[in-house]
Coordinates of C-alpha atoms and ligand atoms in Angstrom, one line a residue:
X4 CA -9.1 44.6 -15.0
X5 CA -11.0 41.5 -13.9
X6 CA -10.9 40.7 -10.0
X7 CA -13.3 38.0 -10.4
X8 CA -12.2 35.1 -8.3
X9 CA -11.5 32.7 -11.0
X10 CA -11.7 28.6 -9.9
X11 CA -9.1 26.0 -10.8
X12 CA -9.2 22.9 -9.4
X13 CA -5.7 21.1 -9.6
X14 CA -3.8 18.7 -8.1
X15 CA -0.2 19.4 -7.4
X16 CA 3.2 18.4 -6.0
X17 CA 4.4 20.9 -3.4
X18 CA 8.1 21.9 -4.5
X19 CA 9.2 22.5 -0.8
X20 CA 7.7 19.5 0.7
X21 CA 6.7 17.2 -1.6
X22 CA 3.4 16.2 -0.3
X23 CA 0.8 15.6 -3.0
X24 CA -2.2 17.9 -2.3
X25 CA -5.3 17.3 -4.0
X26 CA -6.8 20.8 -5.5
X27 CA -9.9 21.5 -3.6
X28 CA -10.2 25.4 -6.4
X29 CA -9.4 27.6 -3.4
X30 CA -6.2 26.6 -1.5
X31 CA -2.9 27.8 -3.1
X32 CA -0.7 26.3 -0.8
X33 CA 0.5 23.5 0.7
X34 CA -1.7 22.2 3.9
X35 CA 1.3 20.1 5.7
X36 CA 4.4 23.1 4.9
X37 CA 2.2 26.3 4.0
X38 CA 4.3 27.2 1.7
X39 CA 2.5 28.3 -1.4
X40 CA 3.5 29.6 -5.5
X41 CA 3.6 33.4 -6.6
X42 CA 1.3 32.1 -9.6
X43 CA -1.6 34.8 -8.8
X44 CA -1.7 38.5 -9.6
X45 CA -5.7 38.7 -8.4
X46 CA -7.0 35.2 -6.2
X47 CA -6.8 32.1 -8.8
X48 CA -6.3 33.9 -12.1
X49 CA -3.0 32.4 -12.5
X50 CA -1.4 35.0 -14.4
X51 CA 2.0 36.4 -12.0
X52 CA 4.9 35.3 -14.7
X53 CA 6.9 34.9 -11.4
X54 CA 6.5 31.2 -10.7
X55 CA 8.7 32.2 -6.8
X56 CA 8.6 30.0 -3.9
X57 CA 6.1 32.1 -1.3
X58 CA 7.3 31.3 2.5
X59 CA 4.4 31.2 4.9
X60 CA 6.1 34.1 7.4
X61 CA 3.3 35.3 9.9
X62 CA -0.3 34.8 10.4
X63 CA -3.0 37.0 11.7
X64 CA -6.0 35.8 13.6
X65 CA -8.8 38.5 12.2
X66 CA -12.7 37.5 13.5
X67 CA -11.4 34.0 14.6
X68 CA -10.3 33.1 11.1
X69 CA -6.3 32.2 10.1
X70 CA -4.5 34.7 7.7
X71 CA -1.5 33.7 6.7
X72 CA 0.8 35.9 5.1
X73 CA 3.2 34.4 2.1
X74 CA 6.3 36.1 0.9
X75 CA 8.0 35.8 -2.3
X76 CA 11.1 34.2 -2.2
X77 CA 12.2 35.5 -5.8
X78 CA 10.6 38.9 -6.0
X79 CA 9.6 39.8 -2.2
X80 CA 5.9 40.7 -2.9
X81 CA 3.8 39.8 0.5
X82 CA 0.2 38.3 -0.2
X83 CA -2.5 37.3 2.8
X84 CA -4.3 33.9 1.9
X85 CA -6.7 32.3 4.0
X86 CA -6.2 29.4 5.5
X87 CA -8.0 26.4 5.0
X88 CA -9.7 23.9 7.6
X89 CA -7.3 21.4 5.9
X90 CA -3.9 23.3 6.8
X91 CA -1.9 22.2 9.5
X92 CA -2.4 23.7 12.4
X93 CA 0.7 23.0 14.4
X94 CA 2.3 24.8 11.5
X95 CA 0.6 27.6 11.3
X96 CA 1.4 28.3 14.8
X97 CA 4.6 28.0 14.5
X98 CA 4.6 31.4 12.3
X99 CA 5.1 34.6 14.1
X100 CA 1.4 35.4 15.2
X101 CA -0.4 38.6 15.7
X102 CA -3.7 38.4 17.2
X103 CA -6.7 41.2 16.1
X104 CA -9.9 41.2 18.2
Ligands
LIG688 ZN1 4.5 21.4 1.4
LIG689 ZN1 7.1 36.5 -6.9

């Protein structure tokens, strides 16, 4: 299988939201709601058939970075995406956090 970390830059309209974010070939979700597509099996290969809504649920502050962790809407499965220094802040806060020195 091929875990290479595969770029696509793309623009897109986010389906919960609506806010037009412009592709920067690493975020997957949306920077103002969070809320992201189940469009990945492995980081940006774009090959899950199950198109679901992911809800931004929880994030996880590891080695001062923001993990946010995404949940399915359709089929369940839980990813952890990184955030992105464009992401809303206030947002991600608003998640149920978990802290890891
Ligand atoms: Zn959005
Ligand atoms: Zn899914």
């Amino acid at each position: 299988m091929n875990k290479k970390f595969q770029r696509h830059i793309e623009d897109f309209i986010c389906s919960q939201c609506g806010a037009a974010v412009k592709g920067d070939g690493y975020t997957n979700h949306c920077p103002e709601c969070l809320w992201s597509r189940h469009v990945d099996v492995n980081p940006g290969d774009r090959s899950a058939f199950c198109q679901g809504m992911m809800e931004p649920i929880a994030f996880t502050v590891k080695h001062g970075k923001y993990i946010l962790t995404h949940r399915c809407t359709a089929c369940g499965i839980e990813k952890k995406n990184k955030t992105s220094k464009n992401d809303n802040f206030e947002a991600i806060l608003r998640l149920q956090g978990e802290i890891n020195a």
